């Protein structure tokens, strides 16, 4: 419940930021005070600054709680996921009307990666233009990193909040003879431990929904991207708001909050919000698409596998966080069915 309250406050703060498009850092507000001559005015402004600073540190505390929850959630649940579903911790891409058996899901997850590369216009036919240096932001146990490294003969570095995932991702890389090509570390996507302009493919597969500050998230993706690099974000969004809408409907907010609580998510935003954020950073060739129809078979399949004997016994052995996550899965299906949740791809290029 405490986390739900936290997520709610963060949700409101960020939603207001996104709607007002006021992404000015606190520093900019504070710098006003130095140019003020009237003392009483200064006092008012510095009072406001202190208030902002207090609010800012509350947000940091809330983010700290959220980050801890995310790390623990994945520490606890990654092994059971891998046991049943393998090393890709993301949706599969299913052509419309396909009927798939459980054994096809890995192929669908690979399809998701392939389709994302295609959508982003990575020149797959021209080897000379393949990405050579990749960052996998929110890497899970490194399924995408290893796949992309092998596909392109590139190097990759993955970051996640979960130490258990890092350990497993590095172990799998070593077992596949990729230890000199890929590496994984615990690091925050909102404060990446990389210099500017490093990577020619910036990859975020289903991690954006965990980010409490979407503006900071995309600005970090853009910062570490090399000139001309491609940025690919595949993420859960809420539906775009209509022209006369200020916010989602109360039932929609309530529905998302339940999901936030179970999956350690902060505020959701829409695909249009992401596009606006990328535009504000002057990124080029911005494209987005709703892939919800292509992922429809995914959650029913996950639920079926959770209800299998192996799924049920693994769940019971896992822990409360994982069980809570499993119980929230029908909420995802309902959210998609009611057009509230969108599975979005958003891609762009950093100018040369
Ligand atoms: N991209 C992976 C895993 C998706 S699960 C895959 O497709 O297999 C979401 C991942 O995002 C987890 O690894 C989680 O630790 C990571 N994550 C969430 N918030 C993060 C943050 N602030 N910084 C870094 N990683 C984060």
PDB file of C-alpha atoms in Angstrom, residues 58-177:
ATOM      1  CA  UNK A  58      10.506  13.987  -1.540  1.00  0.00           C
ATOM      2  CA  UNK A  59      10.479  12.932  -5.182  1.00  0.00           C
ATOM      3  CA  UNK A  60      14.037  11.560  -4.775  1.00  0.00           C
ATOM      4  CA  UNK A  61      12.933   9.579  -1.695  1.00  0.00           C
ATOM      5  CA  UNK A  62       9.939   8.269  -3.596  1.00  0.00           C
ATOM      6  CA  UNK A  63      12.184   7.327  -6.500  1.00  0.00           C
ATOM      7  CA  UNK A  64      14.491   5.563  -4.052  1.00  0.00           C
ATOM      8  CA  UNK A  65      11.583   3.485  -2.767  1.00  0.00           C
ATOM      9  CA  UNK A  66      10.471   2.744  -6.321  1.00  0.00           C
ATOM     10  CA  UNK A  67      13.984   1.732  -7.427  1.00  0.00           C
ATOM     11  CA  UNK A  68      14.347  -0.603  -4.455  1.00  0.00           C
ATOM     12  CA  UNK A  69      10.964  -2.160  -5.256  1.00  0.00           C
ATOM     13  CA  UNK A  70      11.913  -2.661  -8.930  1.00  0.00           C
ATOM     14  CA  UNK A  71      15.268  -4.225  -8.005  1.00  0.00           C
ATOM     15  CA  UNK A  72      13.651  -6.589  -5.493  1.00  0.00           C
ATOM     16  CA  UNK A  73      10.826  -7.480  -7.872  1.00  0.00           C
ATOM     17  CA  UNK A  74      13.278  -8.562 -10.598  1.00  0.00           C
ATOM     18  CA  UNK A  75      15.715 -10.140  -8.125  1.00  0.00           C
ATOM     19  CA  UNK A  76      12.849 -12.311  -6.976  1.00  0.00           C
ATOM     20  CA  UNK A  77      11.013 -13.067 -10.219  1.00  0.00           C
ATOM     21  CA  UNK A  78      13.681 -13.325 -12.951  1.00  0.00           C
ATOM     22  CA  UNK A  79      14.635 -16.971 -12.351  1.00  0.00           C
ATOM     23  CA  UNK A  80      11.050 -18.224 -12.535  1.00  0.00           C
ATOM     24  CA  UNK A  81      10.449 -16.186 -15.688  1.00  0.00           C
ATOM     25  CA  UNK A  82      13.592 -17.587 -17.289  1.00  0.00           C
ATOM     26  CA  UNK A  83      12.679 -21.117 -16.255  1.00  0.00           C
ATOM     27  CA  UNK A  84       9.326 -20.971 -18.025  1.00  0.00           C
ATOM     28  CA  UNK A  85       9.829 -18.335 -20.720  1.00  0.00           C
ATOM     29  CA  UNK A  86      13.560 -18.103 -21.378  1.00  0.00           C
ATOM     30  CA  UNK A  87      15.868 -15.098 -21.369  1.00  0.00           C
ATOM     31  CA  UNK A  88      13.642 -12.521 -23.113  1.00  0.00           C
ATOM     32  CA  UNK A  89      11.503 -10.699 -20.570  1.00  0.00           C
ATOM     33  CA  UNK A  90       9.255  -8.918 -23.032  1.00  0.00           C
ATOM     34  CA  UNK A  91       6.133  -9.401 -25.148  1.00  0.00           C
ATOM     35  CA  UNK A  92       6.148 -11.458 -28.295  1.00  0.00           C
ATOM     36  CA  UNK A  93       5.150 -10.016 -31.680  1.00  0.00           C
ATOM     37  CA  UNK A  94       2.378 -12.106 -33.228  1.00  0.00           C
ATOM     38  CA  UNK A  95       1.114 -11.524 -36.755  1.00  0.00           C
ATOM     39  CA  UNK A  96      -2.636 -10.752 -36.675  1.00  0.00           C
ATOM     40  CA  UNK A  97      -4.962 -13.747 -36.168  1.00  0.00           C
ATOM     41  CA  UNK A  98      -2.088 -16.121 -35.514  1.00  0.00           C
ATOM     42  CA  UNK A  99      -2.806 -19.035 -33.253  1.00  0.00           C
ATOM     43  CA  UNK A 100       0.318 -19.884 -31.345  1.00  0.00           C
ATOM     44  CA  UNK A 101       1.410 -22.709 -29.108  1.00  0.00           C
ATOM     45  CA  UNK A 102       3.583 -22.086 -26.070  1.00  0.00           C
ATOM     46  CA  UNK A 103       6.657 -23.284 -27.942  1.00  0.00           C
ATOM     47  CA  UNK A 104       6.238 -20.476 -30.479  1.00  0.00           C
ATOM     48  CA  UNK A 105       6.494 -17.713 -27.922  1.00  0.00           C
ATOM     49  CA  UNK A 106      10.253 -17.496 -28.015  1.00  0.00           C
ATOM     50  CA  UNK A 107      10.033 -17.089 -31.793  1.00  0.00           C
ATOM     51  CA  UNK A 108       7.480 -14.315 -31.211  1.00  0.00           C
ATOM     52  CA  UNK A 109       9.853 -12.577 -28.786  1.00  0.00           C
ATOM     53  CA  UNK A 110      12.619 -12.705 -31.400  1.00  0.00           C
ATOM     54  CA  UNK A 111      10.093 -11.355 -33.914  1.00  0.00           C
ATOM     55  CA  UNK A 112       9.537  -8.421 -31.549  1.00  0.00           C
ATOM     56  CA  UNK A 113      13.240  -7.551 -31.741  1.00  0.00           C
ATOM     57  CA  UNK A 114      13.379  -8.026 -35.520  1.00  0.00           C
ATOM     58  CA  UNK A 115      10.233  -5.966 -36.126  1.00  0.00           C
ATOM     59  CA  UNK A 116      11.536  -3.181 -33.881  1.00  0.00           C
ATOM     60  CA  UNK A 117      14.800  -3.019 -35.851  1.00  0.00           C
ATOM     61  CA  UNK A 118      12.825  -2.929 -39.103  1.00  0.00           C
ATOM     62  CA  UNK A 119      10.440  -0.245 -37.866  1.00  0.00           C
ATOM     63  CA  UNK A 120      13.435   1.899 -36.864  1.00  0.00           C
ATOM     64  CA  UNK A 121      14.863   1.482 -40.398  1.00  0.00           C
ATOM     65  CA  UNK A 122      18.109  -0.123 -39.262  1.00  0.00           C
ATOM     66  CA  UNK A 123      19.715  -0.999 -42.628  1.00  0.00           C
ATOM     67  CA  UNK A 124      19.646  -4.767 -42.163  1.00  0.00           C
ATOM     68  CA  UNK A 125      20.840  -5.484 -45.716  1.00  0.00           C
ATOM     69  CA  UNK A 126      23.902  -3.270 -45.525  1.00  0.00           C
ATOM     70  CA  UNK A 127      26.407  -4.797 -43.135  1.00  0.00           C
ATOM     71  CA  UNK A 128      28.614  -1.677 -43.222  1.00  0.00           C
ATOM     72  CA  UNK A 129      25.828   0.303 -41.584  1.00  0.00           C
ATOM     73  CA  UNK A 130      25.047  -2.139 -38.786  1.00  0.00           C
ATOM     74  CA  UNK A 131      25.295  -0.853 -35.236  1.00  0.00           C
ATOM     75  CA  UNK A 132      28.648  -1.591 -33.643  1.00  0.00           C
ATOM     76  CA  UNK A 133      28.150  -0.352 -30.109  1.00  0.00           C
ATOM     77  CA  UNK A 134      24.865  -0.925 -28.331  1.00  0.00           C
ATOM     78  CA  UNK A 135      23.444   0.069 -24.966  1.00  0.00           C
ATOM     79  CA  UNK A 136      20.558  -2.008 -23.609  1.00  0.00           C
ATOM     80  CA  UNK A 137      18.744   0.211 -21.125  1.00  0.00           C
ATOM     81  CA  UNK A 138      16.780  -1.905 -18.643  1.00  0.00           C
ATOM     82  CA  UNK A 139      18.385  -5.103 -19.910  1.00  0.00           C
ATOM     83  CA  UNK A 140      16.714  -7.814 -17.814  1.00  0.00           C
ATOM     84  CA  UNK A 141      18.928 -10.892 -18.035  1.00  0.00           C
ATOM     85  CA  UNK A 142      20.380  -9.641 -21.293  1.00  0.00           C
ATOM     86  CA  UNK A 143      18.326 -11.476 -23.932  1.00  0.00           C
ATOM     87  CA  UNK A 144      18.289  -8.496 -26.322  1.00  0.00           C
ATOM     88  CA  UNK A 145      21.966  -7.646 -25.776  1.00  0.00           C
ATOM     89  CA  UNK A 146      23.154 -11.125 -26.595  1.00  0.00           C
ATOM     90  CA  UNK A 147      20.836 -11.440 -29.595  1.00  0.00           C
ATOM     91  CA  UNK A 148      21.824  -8.052 -31.048  1.00  0.00           C
ATOM     92  CA  UNK A 149      25.517  -8.634 -30.407  1.00  0.00           C
ATOM     93  CA  UNK A 150      25.419 -11.893 -32.321  1.00  0.00           C
ATOM     94  CA  UNK A 151      23.245 -10.506 -35.086  1.00  0.00           C
ATOM     95  CA  UNK A 152      25.411  -7.464 -35.763  1.00  0.00           C
ATOM     96  CA  UNK A 153      28.824  -8.604 -34.505  1.00  0.00           C
ATOM     97  CA  UNK A 154      28.582  -5.619 -32.173  1.00  0.00           C
ATOM     98  CA  UNK A 155      29.506  -5.007 -28.562  1.00  0.00           C
ATOM     99  CA  UNK A 156      26.807  -4.279 -26.022  1.00  0.00           C
ATOM    100  CA  UNK A 157      26.505  -3.083 -22.495  1.00  0.00           C
ATOM    101  CA  UNK A 158      23.340  -3.602 -20.491  1.00  0.00           C
ATOM    102  CA  UNK A 159      22.104  -1.844 -17.374  1.00  0.00           C
ATOM    103  CA  UNK A 160      19.451  -2.928 -14.893  1.00  0.00           C
ATOM    104  CA  UNK A 161      18.561  -2.139 -11.289  1.00  0.00           C
ATOM    105  CA  UNK A 162      18.624  -5.809 -10.297  1.00  0.00           C
ATOM    106  CA  UNK A 163      21.950  -7.315  -9.106  1.00  0.00           C
ATOM    107  CA  UNK A 164      20.518 -10.815  -9.595  1.00  0.00           C
ATOM    108  CA  UNK A 165      19.801 -10.001 -13.253  1.00  0.00           C
ATOM    109  CA  UNK A 166      23.338  -8.646 -13.748  1.00  0.00           C
ATOM    110  CA  UNK A 167      24.852 -11.808 -12.366  1.00  0.00           C
ATOM    111  CA  UNK A 168      22.653 -14.055 -14.508  1.00  0.00           C
ATOM    112  CA  UNK A 169      23.115 -11.926 -17.648  1.00  0.00           C
ATOM    113  CA  UNK A 170      26.916 -12.046 -17.310  1.00  0.00           C
ATOM    114  CA  UNK A 171      26.824 -15.804 -16.598  1.00  0.00           C
ATOM    115  CA  UNK A 172      24.731 -16.452 -19.728  1.00  0.00           C
ATOM    116  CA  UNK A 173      27.085 -14.275 -21.798  1.00  0.00           C
ATOM    117  CA  UNK A 174      30.086 -16.256 -20.533  1.00  0.00           C
ATOM    118  CA  UNK A 175      28.322 -19.580 -21.194  1.00  0.00           C
ATOM    119  CA  UNK A 176      27.640 -18.477 -24.782  1.00  0.00           C
ATOM    120  CA  UNK A 177      31.226 -17.344 -25.347  1.00  0.00           C
TER     121      UNK A 177
END
